[in-house]
Tab-separated table of C-alpha atoms in Angstrom:
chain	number	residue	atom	x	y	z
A	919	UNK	CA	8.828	7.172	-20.027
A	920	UNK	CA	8.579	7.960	-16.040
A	921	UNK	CA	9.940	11.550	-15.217
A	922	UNK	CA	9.977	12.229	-11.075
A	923	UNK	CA	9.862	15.887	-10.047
A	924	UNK	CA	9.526	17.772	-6.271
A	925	UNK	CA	9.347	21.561	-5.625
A	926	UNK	CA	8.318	23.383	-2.789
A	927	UNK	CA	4.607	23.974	-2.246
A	928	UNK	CA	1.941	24.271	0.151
A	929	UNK	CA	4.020	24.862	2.918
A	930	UNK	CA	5.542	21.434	2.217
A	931	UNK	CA	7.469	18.989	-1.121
A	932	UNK	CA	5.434	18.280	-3.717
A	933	UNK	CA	6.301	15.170	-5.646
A	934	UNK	CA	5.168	14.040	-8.783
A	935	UNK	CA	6.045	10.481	-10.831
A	936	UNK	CA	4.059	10.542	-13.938
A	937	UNK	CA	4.236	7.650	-16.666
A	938	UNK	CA	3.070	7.963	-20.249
A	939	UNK	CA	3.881	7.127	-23.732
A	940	UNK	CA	4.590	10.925	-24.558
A	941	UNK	CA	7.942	12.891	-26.033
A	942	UNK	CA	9.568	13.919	-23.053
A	943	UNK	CA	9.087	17.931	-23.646
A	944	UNK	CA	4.848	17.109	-23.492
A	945	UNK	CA	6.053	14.783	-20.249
A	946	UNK	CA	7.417	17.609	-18.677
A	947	UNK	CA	4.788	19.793	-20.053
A	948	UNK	CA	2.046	17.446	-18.278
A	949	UNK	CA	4.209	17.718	-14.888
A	950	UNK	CA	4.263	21.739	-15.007
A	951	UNK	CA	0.801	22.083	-16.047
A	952	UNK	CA	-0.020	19.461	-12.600
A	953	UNK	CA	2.490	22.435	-10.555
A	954	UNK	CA	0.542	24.801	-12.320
A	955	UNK	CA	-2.851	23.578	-10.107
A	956	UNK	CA	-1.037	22.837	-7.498
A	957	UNK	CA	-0.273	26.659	-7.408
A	958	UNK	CA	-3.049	28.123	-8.387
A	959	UNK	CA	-5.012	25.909	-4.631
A	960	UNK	CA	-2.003	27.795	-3.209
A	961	UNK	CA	-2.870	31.353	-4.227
A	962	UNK	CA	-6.692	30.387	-3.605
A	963	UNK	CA	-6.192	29.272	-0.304
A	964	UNK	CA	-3.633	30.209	1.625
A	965	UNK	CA	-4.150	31.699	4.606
A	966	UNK	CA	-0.974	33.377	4.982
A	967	UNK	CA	-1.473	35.056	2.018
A	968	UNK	CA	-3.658	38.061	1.973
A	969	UNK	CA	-4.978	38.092	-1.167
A	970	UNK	CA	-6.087	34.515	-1.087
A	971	UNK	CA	-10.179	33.509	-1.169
A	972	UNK	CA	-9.522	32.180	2.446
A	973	UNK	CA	-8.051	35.162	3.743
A	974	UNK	CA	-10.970	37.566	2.128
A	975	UNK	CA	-13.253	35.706	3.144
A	976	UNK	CA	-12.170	36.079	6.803
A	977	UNK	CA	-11.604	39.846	6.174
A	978	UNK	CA	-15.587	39.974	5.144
A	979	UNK	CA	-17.824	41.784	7.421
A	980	UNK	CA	-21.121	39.772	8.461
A	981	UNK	CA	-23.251	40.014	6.256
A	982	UNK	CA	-21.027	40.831	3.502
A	983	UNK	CA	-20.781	38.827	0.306
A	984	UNK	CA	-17.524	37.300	-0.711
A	985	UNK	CA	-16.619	36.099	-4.656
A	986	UNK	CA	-15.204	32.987	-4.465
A	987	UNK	CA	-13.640	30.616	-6.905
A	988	UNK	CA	-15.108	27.579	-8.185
A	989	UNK	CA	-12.130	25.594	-6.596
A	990	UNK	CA	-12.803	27.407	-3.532
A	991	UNK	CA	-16.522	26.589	-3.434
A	992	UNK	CA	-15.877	23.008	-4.284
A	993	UNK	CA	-13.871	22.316	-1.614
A	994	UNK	CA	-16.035	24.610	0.911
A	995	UNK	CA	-19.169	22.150	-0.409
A	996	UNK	CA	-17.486	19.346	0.167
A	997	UNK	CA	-15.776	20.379	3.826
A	998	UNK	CA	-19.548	21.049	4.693
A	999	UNK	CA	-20.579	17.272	3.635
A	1000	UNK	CA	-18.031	16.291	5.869
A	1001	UNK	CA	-18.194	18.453	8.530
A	1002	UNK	CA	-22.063	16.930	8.547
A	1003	UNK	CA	-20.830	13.825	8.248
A	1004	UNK	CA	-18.487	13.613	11.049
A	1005	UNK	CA	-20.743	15.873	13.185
A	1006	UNK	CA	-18.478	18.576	13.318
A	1007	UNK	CA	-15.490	16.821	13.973
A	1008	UNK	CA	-13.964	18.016	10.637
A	1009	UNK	CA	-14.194	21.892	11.146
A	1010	UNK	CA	-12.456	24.684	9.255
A	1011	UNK	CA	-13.402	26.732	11.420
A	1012	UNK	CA	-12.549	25.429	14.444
A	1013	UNK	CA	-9.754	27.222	16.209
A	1014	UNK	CA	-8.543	27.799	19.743
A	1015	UNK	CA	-11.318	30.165	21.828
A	1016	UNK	CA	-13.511	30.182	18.387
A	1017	UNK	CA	-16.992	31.382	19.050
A	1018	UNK	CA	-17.804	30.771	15.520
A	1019	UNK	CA	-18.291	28.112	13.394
A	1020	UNK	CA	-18.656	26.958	10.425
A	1021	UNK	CA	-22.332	26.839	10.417
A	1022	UNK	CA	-21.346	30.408	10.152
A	1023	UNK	CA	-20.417	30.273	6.421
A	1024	UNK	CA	-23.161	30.188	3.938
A	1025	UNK	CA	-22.282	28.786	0.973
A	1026	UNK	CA	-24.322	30.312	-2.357
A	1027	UNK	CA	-24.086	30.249	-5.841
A	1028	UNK	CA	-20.384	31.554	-6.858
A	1029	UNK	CA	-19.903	33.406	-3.612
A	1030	UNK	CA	-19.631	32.692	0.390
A	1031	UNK	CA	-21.018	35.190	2.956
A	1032	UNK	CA	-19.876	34.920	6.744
A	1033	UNK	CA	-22.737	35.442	8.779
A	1034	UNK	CA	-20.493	36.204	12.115
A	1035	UNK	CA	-16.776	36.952	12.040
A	1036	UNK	CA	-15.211	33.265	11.387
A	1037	UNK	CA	-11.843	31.627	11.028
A	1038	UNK	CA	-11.324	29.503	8.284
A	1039	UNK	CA	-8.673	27.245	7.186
A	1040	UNK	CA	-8.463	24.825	4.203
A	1041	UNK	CA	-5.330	23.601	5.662
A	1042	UNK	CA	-6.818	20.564	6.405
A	1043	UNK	CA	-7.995	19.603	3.288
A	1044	UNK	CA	-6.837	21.805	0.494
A	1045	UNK	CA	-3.665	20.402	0.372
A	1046	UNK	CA	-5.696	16.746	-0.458
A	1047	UNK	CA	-8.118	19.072	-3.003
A	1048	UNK	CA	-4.126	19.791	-4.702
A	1049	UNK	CA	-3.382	17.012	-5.272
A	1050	UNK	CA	-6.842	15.572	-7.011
A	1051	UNK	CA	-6.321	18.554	-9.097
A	1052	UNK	CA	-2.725	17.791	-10.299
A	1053	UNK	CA	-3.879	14.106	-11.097
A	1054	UNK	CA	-6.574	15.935	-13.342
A	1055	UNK	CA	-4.029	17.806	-14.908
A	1056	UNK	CA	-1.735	15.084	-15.651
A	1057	UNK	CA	-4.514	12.688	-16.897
A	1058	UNK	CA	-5.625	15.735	-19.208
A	1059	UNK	CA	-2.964	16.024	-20.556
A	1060	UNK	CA	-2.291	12.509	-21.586
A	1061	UNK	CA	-0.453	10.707	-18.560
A	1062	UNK	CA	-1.456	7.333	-17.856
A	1063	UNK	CA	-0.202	6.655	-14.824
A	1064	UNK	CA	1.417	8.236	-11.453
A	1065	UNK	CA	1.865	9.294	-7.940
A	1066	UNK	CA	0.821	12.922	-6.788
A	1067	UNK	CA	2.488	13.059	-3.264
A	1068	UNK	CA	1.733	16.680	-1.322
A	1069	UNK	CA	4.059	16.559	1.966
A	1070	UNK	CA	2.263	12.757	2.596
A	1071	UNK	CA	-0.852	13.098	1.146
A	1072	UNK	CA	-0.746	11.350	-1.827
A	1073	UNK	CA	-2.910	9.895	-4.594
A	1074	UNK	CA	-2.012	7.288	-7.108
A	1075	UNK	CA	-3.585	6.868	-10.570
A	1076	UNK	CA	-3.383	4.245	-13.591
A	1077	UNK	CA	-3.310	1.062	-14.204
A	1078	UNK	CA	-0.600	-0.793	-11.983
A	1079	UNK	CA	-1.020	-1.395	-8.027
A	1080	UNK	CA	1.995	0.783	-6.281
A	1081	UNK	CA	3.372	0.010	-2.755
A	1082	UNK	CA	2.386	2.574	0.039
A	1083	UNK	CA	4.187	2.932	3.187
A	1084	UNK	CA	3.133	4.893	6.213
A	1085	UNK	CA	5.679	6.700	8.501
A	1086	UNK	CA	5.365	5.356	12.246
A	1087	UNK	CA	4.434	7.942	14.286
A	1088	UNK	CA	6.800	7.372	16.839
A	1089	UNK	CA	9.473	7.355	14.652
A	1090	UNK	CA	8.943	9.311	11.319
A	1091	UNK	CA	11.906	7.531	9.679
A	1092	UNK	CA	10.872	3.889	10.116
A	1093	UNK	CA	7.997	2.842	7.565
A	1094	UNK	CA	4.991	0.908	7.844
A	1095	UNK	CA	4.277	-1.067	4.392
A	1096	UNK	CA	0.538	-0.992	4.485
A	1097	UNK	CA	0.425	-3.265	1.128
A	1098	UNK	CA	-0.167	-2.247	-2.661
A	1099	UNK	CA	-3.010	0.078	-3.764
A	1100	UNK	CA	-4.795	1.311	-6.570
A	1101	UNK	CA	-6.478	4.041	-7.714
A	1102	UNK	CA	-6.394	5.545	-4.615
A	1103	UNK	CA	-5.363	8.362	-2.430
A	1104	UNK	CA	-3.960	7.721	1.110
A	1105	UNK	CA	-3.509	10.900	3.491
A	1106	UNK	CA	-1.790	10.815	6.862
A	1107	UNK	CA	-2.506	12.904	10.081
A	1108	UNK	CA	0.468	12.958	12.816
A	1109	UNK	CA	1.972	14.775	15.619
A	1110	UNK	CA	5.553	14.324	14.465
A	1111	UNK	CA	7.288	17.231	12.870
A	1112	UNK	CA	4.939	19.773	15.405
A	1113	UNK	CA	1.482	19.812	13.550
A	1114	UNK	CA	-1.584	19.188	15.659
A	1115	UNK	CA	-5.305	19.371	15.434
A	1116	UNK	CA	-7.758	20.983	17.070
A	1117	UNK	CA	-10.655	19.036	18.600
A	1118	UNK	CA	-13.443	21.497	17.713
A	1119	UNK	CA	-15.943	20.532	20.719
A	1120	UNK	CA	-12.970	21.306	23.386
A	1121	UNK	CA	-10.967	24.318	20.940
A	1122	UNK	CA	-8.110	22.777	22.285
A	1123	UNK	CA	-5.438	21.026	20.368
A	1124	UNK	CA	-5.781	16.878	20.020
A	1125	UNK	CA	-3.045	15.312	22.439
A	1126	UNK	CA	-3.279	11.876	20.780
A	1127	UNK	CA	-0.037	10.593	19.454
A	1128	UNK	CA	-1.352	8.254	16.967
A	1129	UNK	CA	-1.355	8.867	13.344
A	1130	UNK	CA	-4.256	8.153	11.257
A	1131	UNK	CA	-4.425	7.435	7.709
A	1132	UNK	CA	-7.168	7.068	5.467
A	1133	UNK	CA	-7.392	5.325	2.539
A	1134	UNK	CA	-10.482	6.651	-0.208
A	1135	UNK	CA	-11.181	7.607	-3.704
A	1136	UNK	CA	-9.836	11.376	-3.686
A	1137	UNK	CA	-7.680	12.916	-1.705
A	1138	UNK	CA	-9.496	15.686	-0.462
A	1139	UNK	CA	-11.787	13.238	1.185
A	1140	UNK	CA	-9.049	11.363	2.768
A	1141	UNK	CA	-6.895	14.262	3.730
A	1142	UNK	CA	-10.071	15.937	5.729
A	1143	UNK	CA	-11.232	12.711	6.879
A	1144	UNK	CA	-7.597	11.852	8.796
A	1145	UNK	CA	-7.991	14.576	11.609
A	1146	UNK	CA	-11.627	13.140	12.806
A	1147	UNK	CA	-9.999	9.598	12.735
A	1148	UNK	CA	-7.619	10.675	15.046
A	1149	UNK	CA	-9.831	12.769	17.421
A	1150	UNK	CA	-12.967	10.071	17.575
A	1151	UNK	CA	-12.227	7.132	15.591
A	1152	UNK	CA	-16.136	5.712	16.732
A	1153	UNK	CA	-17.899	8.572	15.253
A	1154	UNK	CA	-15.535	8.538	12.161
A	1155	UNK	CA	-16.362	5.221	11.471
A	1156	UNK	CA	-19.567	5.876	10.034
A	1157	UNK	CA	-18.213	8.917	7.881
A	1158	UNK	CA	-15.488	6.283	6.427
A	1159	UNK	CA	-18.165	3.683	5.356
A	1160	UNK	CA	-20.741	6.854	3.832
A	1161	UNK	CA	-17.394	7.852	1.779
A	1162	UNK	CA	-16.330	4.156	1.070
A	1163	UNK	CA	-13.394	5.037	2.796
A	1164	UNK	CA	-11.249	2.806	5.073
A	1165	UNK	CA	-9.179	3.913	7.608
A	1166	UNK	CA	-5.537	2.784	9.833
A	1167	UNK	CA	-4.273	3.959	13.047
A	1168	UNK	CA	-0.502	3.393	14.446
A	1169	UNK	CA	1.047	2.653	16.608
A	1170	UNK	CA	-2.620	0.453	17.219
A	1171	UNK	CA	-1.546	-1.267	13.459
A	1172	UNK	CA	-5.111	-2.238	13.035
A	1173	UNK	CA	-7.150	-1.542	9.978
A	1174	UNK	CA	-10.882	-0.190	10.567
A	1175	UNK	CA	-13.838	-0.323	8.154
B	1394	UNK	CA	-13.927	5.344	-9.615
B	1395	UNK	CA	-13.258	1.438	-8.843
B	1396	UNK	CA	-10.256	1.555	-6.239
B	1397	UNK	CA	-8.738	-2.067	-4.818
B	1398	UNK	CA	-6.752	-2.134	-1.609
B	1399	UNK	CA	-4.592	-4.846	-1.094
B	1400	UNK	CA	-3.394	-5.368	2.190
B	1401	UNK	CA	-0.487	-7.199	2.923
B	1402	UNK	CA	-0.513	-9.071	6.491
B	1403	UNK	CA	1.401	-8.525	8.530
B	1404	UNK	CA	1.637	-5.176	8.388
B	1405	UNK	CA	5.524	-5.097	7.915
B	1406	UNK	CA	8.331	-2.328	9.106
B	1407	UNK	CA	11.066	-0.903	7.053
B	1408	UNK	CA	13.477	1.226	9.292
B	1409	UNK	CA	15.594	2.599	6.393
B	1410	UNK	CA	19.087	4.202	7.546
B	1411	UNK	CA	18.632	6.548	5.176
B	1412	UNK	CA	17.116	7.725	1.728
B	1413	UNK	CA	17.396	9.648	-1.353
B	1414	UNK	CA	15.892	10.837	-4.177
B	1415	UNK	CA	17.610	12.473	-6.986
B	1416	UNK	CA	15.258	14.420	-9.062
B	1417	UNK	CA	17.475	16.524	-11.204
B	1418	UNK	CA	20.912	16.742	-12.406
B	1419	UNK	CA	21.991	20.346	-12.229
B	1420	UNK	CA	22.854	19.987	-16.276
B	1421	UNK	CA	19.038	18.508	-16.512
B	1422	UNK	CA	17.179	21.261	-14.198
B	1423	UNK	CA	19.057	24.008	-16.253
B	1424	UNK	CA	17.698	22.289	-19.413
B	1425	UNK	CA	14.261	22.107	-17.881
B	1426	UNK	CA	14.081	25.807	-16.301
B	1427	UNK	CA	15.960	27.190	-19.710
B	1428	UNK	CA	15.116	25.128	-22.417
B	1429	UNK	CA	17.918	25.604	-25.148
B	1430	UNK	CA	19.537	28.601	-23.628
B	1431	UNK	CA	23.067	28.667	-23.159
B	1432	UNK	CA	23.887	29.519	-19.787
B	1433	UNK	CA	27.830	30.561	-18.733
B	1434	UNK	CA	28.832	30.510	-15.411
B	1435	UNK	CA	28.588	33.866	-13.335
B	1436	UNK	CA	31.926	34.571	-11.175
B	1437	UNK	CA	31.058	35.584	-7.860
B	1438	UNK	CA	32.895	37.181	-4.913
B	1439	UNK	CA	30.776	38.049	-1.897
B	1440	UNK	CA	32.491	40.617	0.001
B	1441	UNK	CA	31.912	40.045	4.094
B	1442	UNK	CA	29.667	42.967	4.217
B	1443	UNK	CA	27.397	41.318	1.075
B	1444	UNK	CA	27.061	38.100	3.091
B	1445	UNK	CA	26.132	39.681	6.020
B	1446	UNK	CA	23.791	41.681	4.279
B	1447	UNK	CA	22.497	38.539	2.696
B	1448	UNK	CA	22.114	36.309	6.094
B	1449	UNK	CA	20.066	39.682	7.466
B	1450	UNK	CA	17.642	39.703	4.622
B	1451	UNK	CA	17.230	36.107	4.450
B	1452	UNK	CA	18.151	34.158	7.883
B	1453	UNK	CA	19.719	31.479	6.319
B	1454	UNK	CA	23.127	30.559	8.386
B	1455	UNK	CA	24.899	28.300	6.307
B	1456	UNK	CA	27.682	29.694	3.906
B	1457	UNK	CA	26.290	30.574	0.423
B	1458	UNK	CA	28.071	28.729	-2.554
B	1459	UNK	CA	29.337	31.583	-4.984
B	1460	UNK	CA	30.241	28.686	-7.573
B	1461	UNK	CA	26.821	27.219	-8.685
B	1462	UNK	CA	25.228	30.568	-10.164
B	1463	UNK	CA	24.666	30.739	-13.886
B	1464	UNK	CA	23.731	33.685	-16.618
B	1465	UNK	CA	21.479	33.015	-19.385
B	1466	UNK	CA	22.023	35.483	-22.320
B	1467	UNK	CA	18.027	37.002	-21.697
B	1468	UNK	CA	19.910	38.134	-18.318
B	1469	UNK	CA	17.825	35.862	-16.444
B	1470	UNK	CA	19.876	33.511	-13.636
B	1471	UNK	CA	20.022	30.272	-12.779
B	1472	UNK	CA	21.386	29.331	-8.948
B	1473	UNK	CA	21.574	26.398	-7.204
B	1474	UNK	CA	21.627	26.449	-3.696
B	1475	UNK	CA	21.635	23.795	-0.627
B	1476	UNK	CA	19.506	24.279	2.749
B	1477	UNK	CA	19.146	21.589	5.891
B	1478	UNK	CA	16.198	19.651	5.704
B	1479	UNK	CA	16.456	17.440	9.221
B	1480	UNK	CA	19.735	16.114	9.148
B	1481	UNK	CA	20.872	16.168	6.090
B	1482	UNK	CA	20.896	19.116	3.056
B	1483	UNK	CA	18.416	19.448	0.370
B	1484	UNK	CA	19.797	20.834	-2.853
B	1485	UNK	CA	17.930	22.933	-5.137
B	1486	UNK	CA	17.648	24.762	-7.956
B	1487	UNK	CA	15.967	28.558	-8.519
B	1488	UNK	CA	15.508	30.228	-11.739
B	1489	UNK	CA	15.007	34.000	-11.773
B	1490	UNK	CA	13.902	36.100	-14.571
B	1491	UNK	CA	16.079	39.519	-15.697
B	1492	UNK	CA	13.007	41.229	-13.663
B	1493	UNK	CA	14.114	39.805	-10.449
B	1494	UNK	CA	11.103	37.204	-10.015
B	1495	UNK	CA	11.284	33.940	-9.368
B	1496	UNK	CA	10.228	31.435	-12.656
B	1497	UNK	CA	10.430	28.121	-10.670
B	1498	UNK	CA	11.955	25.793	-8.127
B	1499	UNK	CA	12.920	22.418	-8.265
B	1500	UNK	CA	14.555	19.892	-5.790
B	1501	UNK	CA	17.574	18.686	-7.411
B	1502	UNK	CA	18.368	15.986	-4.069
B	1503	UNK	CA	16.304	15.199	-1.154
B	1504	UNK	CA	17.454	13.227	1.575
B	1505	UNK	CA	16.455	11.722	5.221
B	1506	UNK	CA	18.543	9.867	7.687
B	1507	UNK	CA	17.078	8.631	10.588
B	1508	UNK	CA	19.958	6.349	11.976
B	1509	UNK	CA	18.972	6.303	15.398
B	1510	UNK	CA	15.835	4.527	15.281
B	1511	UNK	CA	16.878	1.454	14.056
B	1512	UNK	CA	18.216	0.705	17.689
B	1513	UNK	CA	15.749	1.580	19.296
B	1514	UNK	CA	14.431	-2.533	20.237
B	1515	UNK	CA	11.837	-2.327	21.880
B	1516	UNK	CA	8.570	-0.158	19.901
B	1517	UNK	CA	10.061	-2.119	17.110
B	1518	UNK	CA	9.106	-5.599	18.812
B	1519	UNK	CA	5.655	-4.783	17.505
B	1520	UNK	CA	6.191	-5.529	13.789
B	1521	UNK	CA	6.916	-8.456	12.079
B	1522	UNK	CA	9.381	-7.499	9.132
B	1523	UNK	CA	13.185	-6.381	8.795
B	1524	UNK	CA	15.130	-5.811	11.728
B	1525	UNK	CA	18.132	-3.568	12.367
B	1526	UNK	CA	20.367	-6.015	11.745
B	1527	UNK	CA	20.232	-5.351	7.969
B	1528	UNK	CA	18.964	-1.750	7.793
B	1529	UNK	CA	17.424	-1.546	3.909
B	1530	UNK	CA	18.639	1.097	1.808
B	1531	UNK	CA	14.886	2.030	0.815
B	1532	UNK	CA	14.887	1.690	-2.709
B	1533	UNK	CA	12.799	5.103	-3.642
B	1534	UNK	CA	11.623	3.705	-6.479
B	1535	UNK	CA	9.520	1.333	-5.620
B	1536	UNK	CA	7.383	3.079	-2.266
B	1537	UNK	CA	5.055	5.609	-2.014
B	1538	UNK	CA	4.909	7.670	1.796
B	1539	UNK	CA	2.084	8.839	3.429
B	1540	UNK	CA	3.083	10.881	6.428
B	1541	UNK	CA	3.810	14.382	6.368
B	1542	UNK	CA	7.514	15.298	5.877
B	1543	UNK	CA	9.475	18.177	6.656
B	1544	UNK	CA	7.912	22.133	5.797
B	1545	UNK	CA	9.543	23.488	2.956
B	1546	UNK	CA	9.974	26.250	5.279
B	1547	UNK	CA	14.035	26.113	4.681
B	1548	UNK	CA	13.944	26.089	1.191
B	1549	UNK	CA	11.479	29.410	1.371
B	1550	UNK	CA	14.184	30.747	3.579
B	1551	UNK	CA	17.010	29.748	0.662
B	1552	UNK	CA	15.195	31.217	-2.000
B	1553	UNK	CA	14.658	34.413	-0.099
B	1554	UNK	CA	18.568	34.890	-0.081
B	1555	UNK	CA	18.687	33.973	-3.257
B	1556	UNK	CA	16.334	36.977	-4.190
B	1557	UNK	CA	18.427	38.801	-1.808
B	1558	UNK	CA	21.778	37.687	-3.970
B	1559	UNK	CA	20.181	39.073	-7.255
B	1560	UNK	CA	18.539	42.747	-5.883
B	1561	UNK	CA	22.187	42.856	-4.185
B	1562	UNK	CA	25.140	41.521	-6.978
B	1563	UNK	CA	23.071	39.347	-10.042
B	1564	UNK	CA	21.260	42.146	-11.233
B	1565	UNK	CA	24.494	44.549	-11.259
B	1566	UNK	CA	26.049	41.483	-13.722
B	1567	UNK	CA	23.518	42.621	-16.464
B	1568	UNK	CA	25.114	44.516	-19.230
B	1569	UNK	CA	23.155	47.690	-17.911
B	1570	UNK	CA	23.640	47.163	-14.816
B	1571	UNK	CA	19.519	47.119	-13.987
C-alpha cells in the first residue's frame, strides 16, 4: 500500500510517499509519527521562533551555558565536521557584518555555550537533519520503502531505485532527470524563488546563479554540503569525496566527484 | 549504508506545462483529521464587516469560501481553504480543536504551471531530451524533485484567517457559544 501526504513545514511542503505491507490506519500512523519529527526539528530550531534551542542559544550571554537537545547537538556536531571540512565554507554562523563565528560555539556534553555573542542558523541544514529523522520514523515504524521530500531536499529509502529530477535553475519549472537513485538523499541549493547564501569569508551574499546539488548518504550532509558547492566548488571537492558524497552543478550539467 | 547512483547520460530535460499532485480528497482528509466522526456542514454568512475583519487579521486577499467548513459533534471544525502558490491555487485542509488550536494541516492539491518556459529555445538547446513540441504532462508518480519550491508562507497566511474565522464566527456555532 503507498499513501502520499504534504503539509506545510519548515518554512516550506513537506512530502512524504511511504510503501509498506501495513493496514492503512498503522500507514497513516507511520506518516504522522514521520510529521511528528519533522515538527519537533521545527520547534528545536527555528529561528523565528523564540523559544527554539537556536534562538536561546543566541539569546545566551558569553559565557553562559545553554541546554540543548540531543537533536540539536547532533546536528551542531555534525555542522562543525563540516564546517572543518569545507574550511569554513559551511558556516551557521556566518551572516552579513558577523564578527563572530562559529568557532565561537563550544559544543559540550548536553549543552552549547557561546563564547562571544553569535548568530546561528540551522537553516542550512536542519531542514536535511528533518528529513533523516522522518525516514527514521517511518522505517521504525515498519515502512519499507519511500521518499521524504522537505521543500527539495529529499531522501529516498528501500529497496527499489526511484527517478530524481533537478529543477533548472534558470527555469524552476523545467526538470533535469539526473537518473535513478538509491538509498540516497539529494539536496538542492538555488537562487530561484529569492534564497541566497552567504559566502562567509566576504559576509556578503553568493551572486552565483548556479544550483548545486549533492548527492550522499543522509540528508543533512547533503543539504549543508550544497551551499559550499555553490560558493567554491574546488575546495568542496575534497569535503564531497571525505563524505562519499558526489556532487552536480547546472546550468554547467556536469557531474563532479 | 550502501547507496548506488545511476546516472543516466545524457542528462535529459523535462519542461512539464504543468503538474499536480492530489494528496487528499476532502471526504479522505476529513476521515484522516477526524477519524470516525461525523462531521455536518456549518452554514456560513460572512457579513462585509467579518471579512474585512478577517483580511485585517490575516492578509490574505482572495475571497474566503463560506461553503467548505464542517462541525464535528466534539465542537471541533474542519475547513478547507485555497491560497496562490505561484500561479496556480493550493487547496488545503485545517482541522481545529473546540479550544481554538490548530490539530493539523494537510495539502489536499498542489499545483505548478510554468507554461512559459517551454518557448523559451534557446537555454533549452543545451539538453538533449523532450522538446516543446510535446510538452509532458509530468506524471507525479513516477519523479522525485530536488530544488526548493515555493515557502509555505501563503498557506501560513490561510491558516491564520482561518484561526481568525473561528475566534470571530466558528466558535460562536458551539452550543455554548464559547
Amino acid at each position: 500500500m503507498v499513501v502520499e501526504r504534504m503539509r506545510p513545514l519548515l518554512g516550506t511542503f513537506v512530502a512524504i510517499r511511504a510503501r509498506a505491507r501495513l493496514a492503512p490506519t498503522d500507514l497513516e500512523h507511520a506518516v504522522s509519527l514521520a510529521y511528528g519529527a519533522v515538527s519537533r526539528v521545527h520547534a528545536l530550531m527555528s529561528a523565528q521562533d523564540p523559544a527554539s534551542d537556536v534562538s536561546r542559544v543566541n539569546r545566551a550571554l558569553p559565557g553562559e551555558r545553554v541546554t540543548v537537545d540531543a537533536w540539536t547537538l547532533a546536528v551542531l556536531r555534525r555542522a562543525r565536521v563540516i564546517w572543518l571540512a569545507t574550511r569554513g565554507l559551511f558556516d551557521p554562523c556566518a551572516a552579513p557584518g558577523a564578527t563572530t563565528g562559529f568557532a565561537d560555539l563550544d559544543l559540550l556534553a548536553g549543552e552549547v555555550r557561546p563564547l562571544r555573542s553569535v548568530h546561528l542558523t540551522l537553516d542550512g541544514i536542519a531542514k536535511g537533519f528533518a528529513v533523516d529523522r522522518a525516514v527514521a520514523a517511518l522505517r521504525a515504524a515498519g515502512v519499507a520503502s519511500g521518499v521524504v521530500n522537505a521543500g527539495g531536499d529529499l531522501r529516498i529509502f528501500g529497496a527499489d531505485p526511484e527517478p530524481v529530477c533537478v529543477r533548472h535553475p534558470e527555469h524552476p519549472g523545467a526538470l533535469v532527470a539526473i537518473g535513478e537513485v538509491r538509498e540516497v538523499a539529494v539536496a538542492t541549493s538555488a537562487p530561484y524563488f529569492g534564497s541566497s547564501c552567504i559566502d562567509p569569508r566576504s559576509g556578503r551574499a553568493c551572486s552565483s546563479q548556479a544550483s548545486g546539488t549533492v548527492i550522499a548518504a543522509d540528508c543533512m550532509t547533503a543539504d549543508a554540503l550544497t551551499k559550499p558547492l555553490l560558493i567554491e566548488p574546488a575546495i568542496t571537492a575534497r569535503a564531497l569525496q571525505r563524505f562519499g558524497a558526489r556532487a552536480l552543478r547546472l546550468p554547467d550539467a556536469r557531474l563532479a566527484a | 549504508m550502501r547507496w548506488e547512483t545511476l546516472l543516466t547520460a545524457p542528462i535529459a530535460l523535462i519542461s512539464p506545462a504543468s503538474w499536480a499532485a492530489v494528496y487528499l480528497t476532502v471526504e479522505q482528509a476529513q476521515q484522516a483529521m477526524f477519524p470516525g466522526a461525523r462531521l455536518v456542514k456549518a452554514p456560513l454568512k460572512l457579513t462585509s464587516a467579518q471579512r474585512e475583519a478577517l483580511l485585517e487579521r490575516s492578509g490574505v486577499h482572495e475571497p474566503f469560501r463560506e461553503d467548505r467548513v464542517w462541525r464535528a459533534a466534539s465542537g471541533a471544525f474542519f475547513v478547507v481553504d485555497e491560497v496562490v502558490g505561484k500561479h496556480e491555487m493550493i487547496t488545503y485542509a485545517v482541522g481545529i480543536g473546540r479550544d481554538g488550536s490548530v490539530k493539523r494541516i494537510e495539502i489536499l492539491e498542489y499545483r505548478e504551471t510554468y507554461g512559459h518556459e517551454i518557448r523559451d529555445v534557446a537555454w533549452r538547446a543545451q539538453f538533449v531530451g523532450k522538446t516543446a513540441a510535446s510538452p509532458l504532462k509530468l506524471n507525479r508518480d513516477i519523479v522525485n524533485i530536488s530544488g526548493a519550491t515555493l515557502s509555505c508562507k501563503h498557506v501560513t497566511d490561510g491558516v491564520r484567517r482561518v484561526l481568525a474565522l473561528h475566534d470571530l464566527v466558528l466558535r460562536k456555532l458551539n452550543d455554548d457559544g464559547r
